[in-house]
Short mmCIF file of C-alpha atoms in Angstrom, two decimals:
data_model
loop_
_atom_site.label_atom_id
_atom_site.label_comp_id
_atom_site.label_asym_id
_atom_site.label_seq_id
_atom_site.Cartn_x
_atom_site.Cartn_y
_atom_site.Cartn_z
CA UNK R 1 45.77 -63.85 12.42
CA UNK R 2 48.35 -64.40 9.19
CA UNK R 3 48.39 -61.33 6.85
CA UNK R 4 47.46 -63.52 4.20
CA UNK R 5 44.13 -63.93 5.37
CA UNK R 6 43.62 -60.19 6.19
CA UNK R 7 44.60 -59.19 2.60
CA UNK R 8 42.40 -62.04 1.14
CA UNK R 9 39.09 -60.28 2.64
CA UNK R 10 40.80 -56.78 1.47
CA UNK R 11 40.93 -58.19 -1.42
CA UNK R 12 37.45 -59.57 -2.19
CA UNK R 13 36.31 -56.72 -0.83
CA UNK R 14 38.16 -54.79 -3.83
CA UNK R 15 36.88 -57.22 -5.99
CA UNK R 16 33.40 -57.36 -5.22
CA UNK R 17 32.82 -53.44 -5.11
CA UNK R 18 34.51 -52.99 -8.56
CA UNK R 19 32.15 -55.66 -10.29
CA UNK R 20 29.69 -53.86 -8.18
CA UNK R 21 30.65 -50.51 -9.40
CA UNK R 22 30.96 -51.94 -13.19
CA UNK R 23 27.58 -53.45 -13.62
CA UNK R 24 25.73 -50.47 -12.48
CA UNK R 25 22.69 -50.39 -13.46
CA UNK R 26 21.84 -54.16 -13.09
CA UNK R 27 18.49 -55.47 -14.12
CA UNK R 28 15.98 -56.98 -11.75
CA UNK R 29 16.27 -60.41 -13.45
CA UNK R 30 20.17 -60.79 -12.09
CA UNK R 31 19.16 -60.08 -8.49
CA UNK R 32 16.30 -62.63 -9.22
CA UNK R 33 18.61 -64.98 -10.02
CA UNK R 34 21.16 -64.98 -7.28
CA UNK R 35 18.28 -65.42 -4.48
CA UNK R 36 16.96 -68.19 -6.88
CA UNK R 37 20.85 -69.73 -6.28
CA UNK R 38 20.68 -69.06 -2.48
CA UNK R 39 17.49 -70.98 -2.43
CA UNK R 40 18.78 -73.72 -4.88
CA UNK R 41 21.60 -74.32 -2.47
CA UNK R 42 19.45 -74.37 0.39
CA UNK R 43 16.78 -77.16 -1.33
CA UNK R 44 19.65 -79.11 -3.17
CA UNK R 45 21.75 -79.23 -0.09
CA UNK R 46 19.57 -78.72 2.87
CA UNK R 47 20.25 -82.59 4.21
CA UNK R 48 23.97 -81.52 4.51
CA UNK R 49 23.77 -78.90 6.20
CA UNK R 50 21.55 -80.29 8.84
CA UNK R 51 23.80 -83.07 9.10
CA UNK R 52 27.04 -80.89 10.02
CA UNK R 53 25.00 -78.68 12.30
CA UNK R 54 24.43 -81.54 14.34
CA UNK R 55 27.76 -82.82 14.32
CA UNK R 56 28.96 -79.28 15.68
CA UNK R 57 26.79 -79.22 18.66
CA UNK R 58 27.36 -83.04 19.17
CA UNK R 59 23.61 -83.34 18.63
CA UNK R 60 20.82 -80.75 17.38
CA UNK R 61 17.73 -82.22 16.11
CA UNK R 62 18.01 -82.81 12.12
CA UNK R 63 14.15 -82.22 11.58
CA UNK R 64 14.17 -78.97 13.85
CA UNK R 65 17.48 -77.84 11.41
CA UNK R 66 15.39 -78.62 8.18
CA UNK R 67 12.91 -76.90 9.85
CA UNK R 68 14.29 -73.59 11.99
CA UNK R 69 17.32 -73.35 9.31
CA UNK R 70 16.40 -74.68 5.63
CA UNK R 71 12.73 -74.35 5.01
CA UNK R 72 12.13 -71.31 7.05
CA UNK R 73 15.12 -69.92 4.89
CA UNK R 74 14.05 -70.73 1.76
CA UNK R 75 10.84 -69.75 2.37
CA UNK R 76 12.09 -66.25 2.97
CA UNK R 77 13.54 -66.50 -0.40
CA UNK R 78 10.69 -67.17 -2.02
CA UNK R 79 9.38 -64.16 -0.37
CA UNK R 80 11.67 -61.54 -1.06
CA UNK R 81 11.32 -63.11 -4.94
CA UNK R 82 7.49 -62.31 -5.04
CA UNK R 83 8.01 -58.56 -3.42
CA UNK R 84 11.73 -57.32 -4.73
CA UNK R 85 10.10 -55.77 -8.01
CA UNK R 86 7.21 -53.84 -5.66
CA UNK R 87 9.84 -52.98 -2.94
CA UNK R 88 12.34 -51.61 -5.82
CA UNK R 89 9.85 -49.50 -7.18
CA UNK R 90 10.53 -45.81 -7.12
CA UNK R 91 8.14 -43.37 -4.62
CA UNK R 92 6.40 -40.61 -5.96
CA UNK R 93 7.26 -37.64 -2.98
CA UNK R 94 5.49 -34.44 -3.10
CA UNK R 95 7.16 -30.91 -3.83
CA UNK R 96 6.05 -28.06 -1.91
CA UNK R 97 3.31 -25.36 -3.33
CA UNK R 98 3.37 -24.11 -6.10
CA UNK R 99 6.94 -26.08 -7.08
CA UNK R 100 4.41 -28.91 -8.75
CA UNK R 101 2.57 -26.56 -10.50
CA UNK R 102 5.50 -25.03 -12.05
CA UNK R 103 6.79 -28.91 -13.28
CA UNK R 104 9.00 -29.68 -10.57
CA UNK R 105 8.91 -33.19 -9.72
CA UNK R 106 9.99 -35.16 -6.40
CA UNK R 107 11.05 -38.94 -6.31
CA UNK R 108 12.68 -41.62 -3.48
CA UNK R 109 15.08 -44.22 -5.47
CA UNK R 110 15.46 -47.65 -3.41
CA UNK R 111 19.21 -47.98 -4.84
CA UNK R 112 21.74 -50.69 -3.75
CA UNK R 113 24.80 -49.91 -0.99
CA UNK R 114 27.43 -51.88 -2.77
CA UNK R 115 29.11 -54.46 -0.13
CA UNK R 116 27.47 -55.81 2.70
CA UNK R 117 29.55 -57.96 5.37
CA UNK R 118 27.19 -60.89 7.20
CA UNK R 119 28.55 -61.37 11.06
CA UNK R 120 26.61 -64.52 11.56
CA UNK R 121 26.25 -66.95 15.20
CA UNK R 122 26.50 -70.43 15.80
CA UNK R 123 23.11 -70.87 17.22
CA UNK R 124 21.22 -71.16 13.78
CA UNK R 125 24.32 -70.85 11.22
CA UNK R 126 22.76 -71.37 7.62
CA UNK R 127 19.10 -68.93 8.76
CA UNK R 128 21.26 -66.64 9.98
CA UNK R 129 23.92 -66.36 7.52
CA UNK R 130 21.43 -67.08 4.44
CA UNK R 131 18.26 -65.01 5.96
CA UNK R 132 20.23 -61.70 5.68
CA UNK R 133 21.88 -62.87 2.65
CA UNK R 134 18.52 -63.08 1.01
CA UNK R 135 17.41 -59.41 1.39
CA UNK R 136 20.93 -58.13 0.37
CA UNK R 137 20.55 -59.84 -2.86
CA UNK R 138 17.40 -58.92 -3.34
CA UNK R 139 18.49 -55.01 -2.74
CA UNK R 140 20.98 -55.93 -5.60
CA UNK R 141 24.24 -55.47 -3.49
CA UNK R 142 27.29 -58.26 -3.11
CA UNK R 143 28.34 -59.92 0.15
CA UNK R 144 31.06 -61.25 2.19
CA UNK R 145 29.90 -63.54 4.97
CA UNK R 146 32.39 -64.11 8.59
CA UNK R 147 30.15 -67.75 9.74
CA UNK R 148 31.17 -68.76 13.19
CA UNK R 149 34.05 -70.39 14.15
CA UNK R 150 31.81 -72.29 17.13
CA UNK R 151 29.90 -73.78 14.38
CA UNK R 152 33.37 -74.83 12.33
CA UNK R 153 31.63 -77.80 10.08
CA UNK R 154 28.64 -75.64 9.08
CA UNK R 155 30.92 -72.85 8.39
CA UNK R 156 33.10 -74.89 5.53
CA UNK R 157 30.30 -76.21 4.42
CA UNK R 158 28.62 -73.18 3.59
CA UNK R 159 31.94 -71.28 2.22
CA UNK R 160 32.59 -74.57 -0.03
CA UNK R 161 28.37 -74.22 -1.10
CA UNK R 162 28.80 -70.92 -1.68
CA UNK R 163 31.84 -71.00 -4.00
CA UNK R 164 29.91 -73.69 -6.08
CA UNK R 165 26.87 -71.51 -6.41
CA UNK R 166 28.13 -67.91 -6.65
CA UNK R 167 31.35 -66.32 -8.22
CA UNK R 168 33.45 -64.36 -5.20
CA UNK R 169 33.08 -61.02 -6.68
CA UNK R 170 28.82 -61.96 -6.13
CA UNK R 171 29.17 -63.88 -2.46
CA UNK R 172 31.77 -64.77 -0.50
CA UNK R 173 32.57 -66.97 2.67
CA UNK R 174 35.11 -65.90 4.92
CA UNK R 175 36.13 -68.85 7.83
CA UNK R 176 38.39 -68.34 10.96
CA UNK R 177 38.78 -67.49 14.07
CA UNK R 178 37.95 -64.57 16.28
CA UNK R 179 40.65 -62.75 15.06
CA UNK R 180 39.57 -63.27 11.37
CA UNK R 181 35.93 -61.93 13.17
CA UNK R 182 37.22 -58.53 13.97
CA UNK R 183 39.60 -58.26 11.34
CA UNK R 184 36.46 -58.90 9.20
CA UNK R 185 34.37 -56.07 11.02
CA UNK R 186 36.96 -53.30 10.40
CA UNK R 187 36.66 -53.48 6.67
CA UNK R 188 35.34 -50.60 5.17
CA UNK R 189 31.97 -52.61 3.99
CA UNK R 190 29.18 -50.39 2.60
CA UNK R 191 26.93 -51.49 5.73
CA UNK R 192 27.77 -54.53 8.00
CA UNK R 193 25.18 -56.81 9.73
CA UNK R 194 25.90 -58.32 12.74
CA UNK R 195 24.00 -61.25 14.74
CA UNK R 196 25.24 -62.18 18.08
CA UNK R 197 25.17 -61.27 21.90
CA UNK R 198 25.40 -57.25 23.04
CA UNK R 199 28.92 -57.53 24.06
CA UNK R 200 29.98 -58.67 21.13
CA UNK R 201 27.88 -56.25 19.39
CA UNK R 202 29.39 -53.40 21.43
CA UNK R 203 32.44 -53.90 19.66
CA UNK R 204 31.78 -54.66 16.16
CA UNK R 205 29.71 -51.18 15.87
CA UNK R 206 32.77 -49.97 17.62
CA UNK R 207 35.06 -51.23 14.73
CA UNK R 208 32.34 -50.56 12.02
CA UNK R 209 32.70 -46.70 13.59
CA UNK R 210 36.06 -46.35 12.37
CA UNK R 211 35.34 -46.76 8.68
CA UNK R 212 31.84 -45.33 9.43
CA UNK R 213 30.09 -47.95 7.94
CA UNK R 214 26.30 -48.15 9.12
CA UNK R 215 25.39 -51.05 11.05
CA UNK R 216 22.05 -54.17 11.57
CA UNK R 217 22.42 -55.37 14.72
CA UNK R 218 20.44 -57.97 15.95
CA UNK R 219 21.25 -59.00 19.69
CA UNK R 220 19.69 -60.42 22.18
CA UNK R 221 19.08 -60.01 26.01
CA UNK R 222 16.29 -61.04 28.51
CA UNK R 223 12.98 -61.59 26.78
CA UNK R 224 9.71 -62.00 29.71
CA UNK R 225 6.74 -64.07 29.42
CA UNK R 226 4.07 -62.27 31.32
CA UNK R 227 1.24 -64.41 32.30
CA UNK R 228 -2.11 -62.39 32.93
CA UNK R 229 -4.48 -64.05 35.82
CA UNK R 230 -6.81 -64.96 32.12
CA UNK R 231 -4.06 -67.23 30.89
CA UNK R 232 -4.67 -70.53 29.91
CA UNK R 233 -1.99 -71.86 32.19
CA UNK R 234 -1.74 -75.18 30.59
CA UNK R 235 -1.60 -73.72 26.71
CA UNK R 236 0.44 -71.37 28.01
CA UNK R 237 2.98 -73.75 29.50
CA UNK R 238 3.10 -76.10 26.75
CA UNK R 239 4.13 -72.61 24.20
CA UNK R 240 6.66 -71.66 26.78
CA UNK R 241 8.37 -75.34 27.57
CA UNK R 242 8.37 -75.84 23.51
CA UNK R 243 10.38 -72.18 22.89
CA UNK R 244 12.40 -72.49 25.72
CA UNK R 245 13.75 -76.10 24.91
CA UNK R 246 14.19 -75.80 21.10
CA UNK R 247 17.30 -75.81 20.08
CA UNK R 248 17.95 -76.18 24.27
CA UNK R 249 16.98 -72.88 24.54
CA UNK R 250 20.16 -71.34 22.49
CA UNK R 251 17.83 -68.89 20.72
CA UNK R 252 18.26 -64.94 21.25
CA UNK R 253 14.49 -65.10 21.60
CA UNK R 254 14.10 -67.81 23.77
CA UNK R 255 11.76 -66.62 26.72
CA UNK R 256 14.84 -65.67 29.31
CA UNK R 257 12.18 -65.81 32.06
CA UNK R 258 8.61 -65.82 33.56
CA UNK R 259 6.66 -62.92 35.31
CA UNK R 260 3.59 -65.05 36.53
CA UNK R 261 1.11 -63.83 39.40
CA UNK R 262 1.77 -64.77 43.42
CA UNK R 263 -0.89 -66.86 43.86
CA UNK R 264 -0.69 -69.29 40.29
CA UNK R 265 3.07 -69.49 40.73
CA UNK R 266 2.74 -73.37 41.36
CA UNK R 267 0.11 -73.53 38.41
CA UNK R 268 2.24 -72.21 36.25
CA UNK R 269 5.51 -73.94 36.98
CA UNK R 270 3.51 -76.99 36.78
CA UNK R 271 2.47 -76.36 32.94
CA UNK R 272 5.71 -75.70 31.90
CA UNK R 273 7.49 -79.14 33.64
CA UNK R 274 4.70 -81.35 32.55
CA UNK R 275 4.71 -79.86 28.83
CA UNK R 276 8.46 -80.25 28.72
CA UNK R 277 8.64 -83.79 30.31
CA UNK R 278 5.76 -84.66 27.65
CA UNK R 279 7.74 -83.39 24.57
CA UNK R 280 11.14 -84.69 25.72
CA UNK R 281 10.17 -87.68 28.05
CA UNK R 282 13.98 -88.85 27.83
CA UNK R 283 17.17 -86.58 26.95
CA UNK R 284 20.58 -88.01 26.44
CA UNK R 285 19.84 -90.64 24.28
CA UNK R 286 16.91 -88.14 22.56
CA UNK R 287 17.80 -87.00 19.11
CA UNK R 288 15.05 -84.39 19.41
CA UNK R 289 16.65 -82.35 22.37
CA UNK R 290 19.86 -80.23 21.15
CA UNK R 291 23.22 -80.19 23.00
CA UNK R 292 24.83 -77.39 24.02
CA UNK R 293 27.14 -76.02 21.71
CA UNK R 294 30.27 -76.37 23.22
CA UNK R 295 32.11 -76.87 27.26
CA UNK R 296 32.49 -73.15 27.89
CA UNK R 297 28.83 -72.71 27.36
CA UNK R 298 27.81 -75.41 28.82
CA UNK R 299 29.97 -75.17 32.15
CA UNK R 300 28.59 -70.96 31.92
CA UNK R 301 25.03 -72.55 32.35
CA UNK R 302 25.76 -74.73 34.92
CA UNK R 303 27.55 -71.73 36.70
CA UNK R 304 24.04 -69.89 36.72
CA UNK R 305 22.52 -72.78 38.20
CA UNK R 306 24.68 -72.86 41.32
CA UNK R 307 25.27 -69.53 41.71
CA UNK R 308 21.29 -69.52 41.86
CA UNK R 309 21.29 -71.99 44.08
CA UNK R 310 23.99 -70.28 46.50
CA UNK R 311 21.60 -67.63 46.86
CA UNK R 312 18.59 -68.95 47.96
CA UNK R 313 16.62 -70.19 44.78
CA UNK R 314 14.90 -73.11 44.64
CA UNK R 315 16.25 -75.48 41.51
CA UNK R 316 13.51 -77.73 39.75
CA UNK R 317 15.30 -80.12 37.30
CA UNK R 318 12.83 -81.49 34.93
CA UNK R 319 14.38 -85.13 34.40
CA UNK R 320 11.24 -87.49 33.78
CA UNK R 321 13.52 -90.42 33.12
CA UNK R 322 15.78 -89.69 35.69
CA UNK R 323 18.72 -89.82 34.09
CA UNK R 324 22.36 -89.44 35.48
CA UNK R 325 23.42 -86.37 33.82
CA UNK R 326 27.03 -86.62 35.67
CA UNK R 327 28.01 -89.75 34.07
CA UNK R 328 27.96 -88.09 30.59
CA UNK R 329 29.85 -85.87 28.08
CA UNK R 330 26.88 -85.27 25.90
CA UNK R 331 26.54 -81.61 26.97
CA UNK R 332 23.18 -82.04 27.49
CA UNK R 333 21.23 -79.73 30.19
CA UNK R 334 17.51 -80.79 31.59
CA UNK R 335 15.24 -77.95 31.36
CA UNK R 336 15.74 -76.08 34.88
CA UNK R 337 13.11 -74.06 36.63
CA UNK R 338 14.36 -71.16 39.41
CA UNK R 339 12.05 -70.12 41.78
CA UNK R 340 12.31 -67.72 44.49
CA UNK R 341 15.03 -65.81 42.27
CA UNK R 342 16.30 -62.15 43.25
CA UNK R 343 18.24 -59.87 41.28
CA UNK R 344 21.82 -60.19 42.92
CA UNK R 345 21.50 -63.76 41.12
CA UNK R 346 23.74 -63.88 37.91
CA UNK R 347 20.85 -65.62 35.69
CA UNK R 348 18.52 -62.37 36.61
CA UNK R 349 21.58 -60.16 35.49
CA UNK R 350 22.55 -62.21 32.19
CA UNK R 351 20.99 -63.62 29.13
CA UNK R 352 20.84 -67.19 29.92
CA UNK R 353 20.98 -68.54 26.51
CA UNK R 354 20.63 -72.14 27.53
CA UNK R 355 17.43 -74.59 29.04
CA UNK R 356 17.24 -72.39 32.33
CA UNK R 357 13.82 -70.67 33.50
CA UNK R 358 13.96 -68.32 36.53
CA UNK R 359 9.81 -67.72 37.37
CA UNK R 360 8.90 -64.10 39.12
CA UNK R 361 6.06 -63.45 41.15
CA UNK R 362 3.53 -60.44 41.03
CA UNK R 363 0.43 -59.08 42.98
CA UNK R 364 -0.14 -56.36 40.39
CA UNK R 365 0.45 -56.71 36.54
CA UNK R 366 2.05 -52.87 37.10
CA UNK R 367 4.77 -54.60 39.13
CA UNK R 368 5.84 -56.80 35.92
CA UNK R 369 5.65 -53.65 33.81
CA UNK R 370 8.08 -52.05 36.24
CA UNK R 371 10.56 -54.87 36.16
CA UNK R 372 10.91 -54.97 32.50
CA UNK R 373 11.38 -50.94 32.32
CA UNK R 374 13.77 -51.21 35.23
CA UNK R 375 16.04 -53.17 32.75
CA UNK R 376 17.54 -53.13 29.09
CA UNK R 377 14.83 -52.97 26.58
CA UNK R 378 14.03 -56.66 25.19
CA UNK R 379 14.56 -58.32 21.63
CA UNK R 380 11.14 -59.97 22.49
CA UNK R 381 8.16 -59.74 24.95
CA UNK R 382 5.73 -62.21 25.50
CA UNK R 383 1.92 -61.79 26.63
CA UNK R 384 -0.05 -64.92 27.28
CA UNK R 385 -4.00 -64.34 28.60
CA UNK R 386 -7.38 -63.15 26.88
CA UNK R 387 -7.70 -59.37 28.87
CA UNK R 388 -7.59 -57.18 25.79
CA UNK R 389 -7.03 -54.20 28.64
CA UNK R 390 -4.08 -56.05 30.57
CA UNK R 391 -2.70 -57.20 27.07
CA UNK R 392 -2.57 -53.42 26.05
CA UNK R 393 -1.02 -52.30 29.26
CA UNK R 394 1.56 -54.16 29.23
CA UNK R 395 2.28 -53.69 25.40
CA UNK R 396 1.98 -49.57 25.62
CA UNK R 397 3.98 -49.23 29.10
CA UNK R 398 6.85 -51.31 27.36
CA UNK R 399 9.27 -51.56 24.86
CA UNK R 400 10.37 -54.37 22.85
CA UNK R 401 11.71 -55.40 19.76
CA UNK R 402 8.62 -57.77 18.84
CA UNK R 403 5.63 -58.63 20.54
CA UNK R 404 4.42 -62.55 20.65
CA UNK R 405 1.08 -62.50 21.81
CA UNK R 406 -0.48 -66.22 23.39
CA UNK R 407 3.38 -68.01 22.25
CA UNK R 408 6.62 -67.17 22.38
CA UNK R 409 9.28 -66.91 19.51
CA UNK R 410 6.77 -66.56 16.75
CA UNK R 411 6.83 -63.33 15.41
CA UNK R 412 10.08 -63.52 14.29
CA UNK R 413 8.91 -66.04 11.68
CA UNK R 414 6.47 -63.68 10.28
CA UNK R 415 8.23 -63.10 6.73
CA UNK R 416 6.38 -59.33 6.36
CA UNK R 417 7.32 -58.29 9.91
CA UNK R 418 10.36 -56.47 10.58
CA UNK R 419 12.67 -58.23 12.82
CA UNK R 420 15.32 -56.54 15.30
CA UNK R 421 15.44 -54.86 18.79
CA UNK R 422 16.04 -51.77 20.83
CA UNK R 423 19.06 -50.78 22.46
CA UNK R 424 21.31 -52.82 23.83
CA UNK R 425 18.95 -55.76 22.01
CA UNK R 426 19.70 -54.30 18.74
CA UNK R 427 19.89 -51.73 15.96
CA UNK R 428 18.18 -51.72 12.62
CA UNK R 429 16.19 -54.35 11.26
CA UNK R 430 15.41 -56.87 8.31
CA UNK R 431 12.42 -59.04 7.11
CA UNK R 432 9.32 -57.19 5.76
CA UNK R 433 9.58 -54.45 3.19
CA UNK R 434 12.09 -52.42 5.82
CA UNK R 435 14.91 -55.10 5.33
CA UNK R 436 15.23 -54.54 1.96
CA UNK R 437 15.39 -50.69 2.65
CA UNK R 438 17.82 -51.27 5.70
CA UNK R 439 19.95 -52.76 2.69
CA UNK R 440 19.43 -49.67 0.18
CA UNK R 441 20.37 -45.85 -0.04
CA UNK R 442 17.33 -44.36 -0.01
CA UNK R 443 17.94 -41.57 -2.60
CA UNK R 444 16.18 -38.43 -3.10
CA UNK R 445 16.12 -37.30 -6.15
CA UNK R 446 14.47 -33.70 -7.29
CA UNK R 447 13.85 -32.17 -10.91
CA UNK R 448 13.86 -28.59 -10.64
CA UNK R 449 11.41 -26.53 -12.70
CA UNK R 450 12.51 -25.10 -16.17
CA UNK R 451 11.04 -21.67 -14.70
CA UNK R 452 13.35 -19.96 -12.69
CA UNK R 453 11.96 -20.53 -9.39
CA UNK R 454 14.44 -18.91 -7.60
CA UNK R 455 14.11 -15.80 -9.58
CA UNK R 456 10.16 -15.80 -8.96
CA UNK R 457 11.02 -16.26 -4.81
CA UNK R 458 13.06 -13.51 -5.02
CA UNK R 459 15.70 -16.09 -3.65
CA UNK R 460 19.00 -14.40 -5.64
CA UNK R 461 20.48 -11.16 -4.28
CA UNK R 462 20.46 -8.73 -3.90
CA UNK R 463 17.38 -9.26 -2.03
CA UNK R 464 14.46 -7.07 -1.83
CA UNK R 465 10.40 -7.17 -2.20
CA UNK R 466 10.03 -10.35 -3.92
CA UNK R 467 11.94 -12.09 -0.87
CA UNK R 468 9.84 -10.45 1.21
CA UNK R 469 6.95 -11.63 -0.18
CA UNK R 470 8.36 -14.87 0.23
CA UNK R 471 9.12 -14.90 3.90
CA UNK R 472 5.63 -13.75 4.72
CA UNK R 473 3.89 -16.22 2.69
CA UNK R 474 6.30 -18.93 4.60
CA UNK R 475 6.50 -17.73 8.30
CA UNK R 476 3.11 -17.55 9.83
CA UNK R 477 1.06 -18.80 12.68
CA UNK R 478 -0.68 -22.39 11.54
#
């Protein structure tokens, strides 16, 4: 990576956090105003955007973009708009007896961080880039965004967008390569969210750690579907074949695979192909069905597959056309089923991140339970049937980022539900009220009395009744 490039981010990053520092204390209406601009680029440019994310994948569905990337985006803007003033609001905390008699007063301040750096994939470049963006605005800080280089149209898009529509000391766009990526994660930000896979993630918080800067990160890892015996098999399959094939399953909560019981195993496999083959009845010629992003993940997938294979699963290629999938360079994958999996197989080990399902069998619903605690706590978990009992087992003997109960994906769309994971699926959160405080310093602030409390305590030495007094009043049984 040239110099050049790491002094530019130094210095926007000076920049930005002396406008910051200067304009302290700034009004609600300017933070209104920059997430009305992230939305007015959004509306006024949405079309673009779409178009250049599907020329960087080599084909990704233009109405799922306007859909998964603008609208859902915007919308998100037009919530934080309608809540900032509420979520900026001071708290009233209480002082302890008899400090509030005495006129001592106790408040939280929701106050912004200063610079926040945006580490955002290639799987959904402007949500995930943008989304974030949204709440930092509306906390009132600045931001410097690092797109990804995978996605490299989308990426100048947004940084020439972005210049239009902000000044650089407000938001910035920082393209390059994944040297400009960790360059960009050892800057001393104020906090630093990053969106991306665990191992990545392992080393950005490692980086972040060296200027101490607090970290969102939002990962990934191997979300189940757990189908109770009171699943509706075929609603169930249809849910399942639409999350797992959107966007060709390159979604960190894409269900990663199925936990279904012994004896419906063929019932279920048999929703999910006849969903899929309904919604995409044809692929490579199918504007609807996304390729994969680029060779290396798309040769990775097909790795999974054989290595699958090798060891003893049966592979169920849903191709209702019958297509010739070797005769192409469209980097297009059929949706592909693994049954009889076990966990020496690389796609049981790995987030799959592509159109592959590996199905499970159980006799006992405890025996899914186990496998998902046996393993890294999930971004998402899934629960498809109608036993309120079951459905509560499996949610309180887990843990999860999110919960989708009956679908897949969904709560991550819910604008007033906090979104992130646990572990090695993530750190921190944003959406709902709690993103905009993951974005602030919350501040305690505390007006002492005009009577000398400390005095009254007996609190100054040299000590003597009045602090014994004290001590008795404070230290007893409850």
């Amino acid at each position: 990576m040239a110099d050049n490039k790491h002094n530019e981010m130094e210095e926007i990053l000076a920049l930005q956090r002396a406008s910051f520092t200067a304009a302290r204390p700034e009004v609600q209406a300017l933070r209104r105003d920059r997430v009305k601009r992230a939305i007015a680029l959004l509306v006024d440019h949405g079309d673009d955007l779409a178009q250049a994310m599907s020329a960087d994948f080599g084909n990704r569905s233009v109405p799922m973009s306007l859909l998964t990337d603008i609208a859902s985006t915007v919308n998100f803007g037009k919530y934080c708009l309608k809540h900032m003033d509420n979520w900026a609001k001071p708290e009233k905390r209480k002082v302890q007896f008899p400090l509030g008699l005495l006129g001592a007063k106790a408040e939280l301040r929701f106050e912004p961080k200063g610079v926040i750096g945006i580490m955002s994939p290639w799987n959904f470049p402007v949500n995930l880039s943008l989304g974030p963006l949204m709440q930092v605005l509306a906390a009132g800080n600045r931001a410097m965004i690092k797109p990804s280089e995978f996605t490299e149209a989308t990426s100048e898009l947004t940084a020439r967008l972005i210049a239009e529509y902000f000044a650089p000391e407000e938001v910035a766009v920082i393209t390059g390569s994944p040297e400009v990526a960790q360059a960009f994660s050892s800057l001393p930000f104020d906090h630093l969210v990053f969106t991306g896979s665990t191992a990545t993630g392992r080393k950005v918080m490692e980086a972040a750690s060296r200027n101490l800067v607090p970290v969102t990160l939002e990962l990934g890892g191997k979300s189940p579907v757990v189908l109770g015996r009171s699943a509706d098999f075929a609603k169930a399959g249809e849910r399942i074949a639409m999350g797992k094939m959107m966007n060709a399953g390159q979604i960190c909560l894409a269900p990663d695979y199925m936990i279904v019981p012994q004896d419906k195993e063929e019932e279920a496999v048999d929703a999910v192909r006849s969903s899929a083959s309904a919604m995409y009845p044809t692929l490579l010629d199918n504007d609807d069905y996304t390729s994969i992003v680029t060779d290396r993940h798309f040769d990775r997938l097909k790795a999974l597959v054989e290595d699958a294979r090798g060891k003893g699963a049966e592979v169920v290629e849903v191709n209702p056309a019958q297509e010739d999938f070797s005769s192409t360079n469209s980097r297009k994958m059929p949706l592909t089923i693994l049954r009889n999996v076990t966990a020496d197989m690389t796609a049981m080990q790995e987030e799959i991140f592509g159109p592959i399902l590996p199905v499970m069998t159980y006799q006992g619903v405890s025996e899914a339970i186990d496998h998902i605690n046996r393993n890294d706590r999930p971004l998402g978990l899934y629960y498809f049937g109608e036993d309120d009992g079951e459905r509560e087992q499996v949610l309180t003997k887990t843990i999860s980022g999110g919960v989708t109960v009956n679908d897949v994906v969904f709560h991550v769309s819910m604008e007033d539900l906090p979104f992130g994971g646990v572990g090695p699926s993530g750190i921190g959160s944003y959406h709902g009220p709690e993103g905009f405080r993951e974005f602030s310093h919350a501040r305690s602030v505390y007006r002492q009395s005009r009577i000398d409390v400390a005095g009254l305590a007996g609190l100054k030495p040299p000590y003597g009744k009045k602090i014994s007094r004290t001590l008795a009043t404070q230290i007893k049984k409850a």
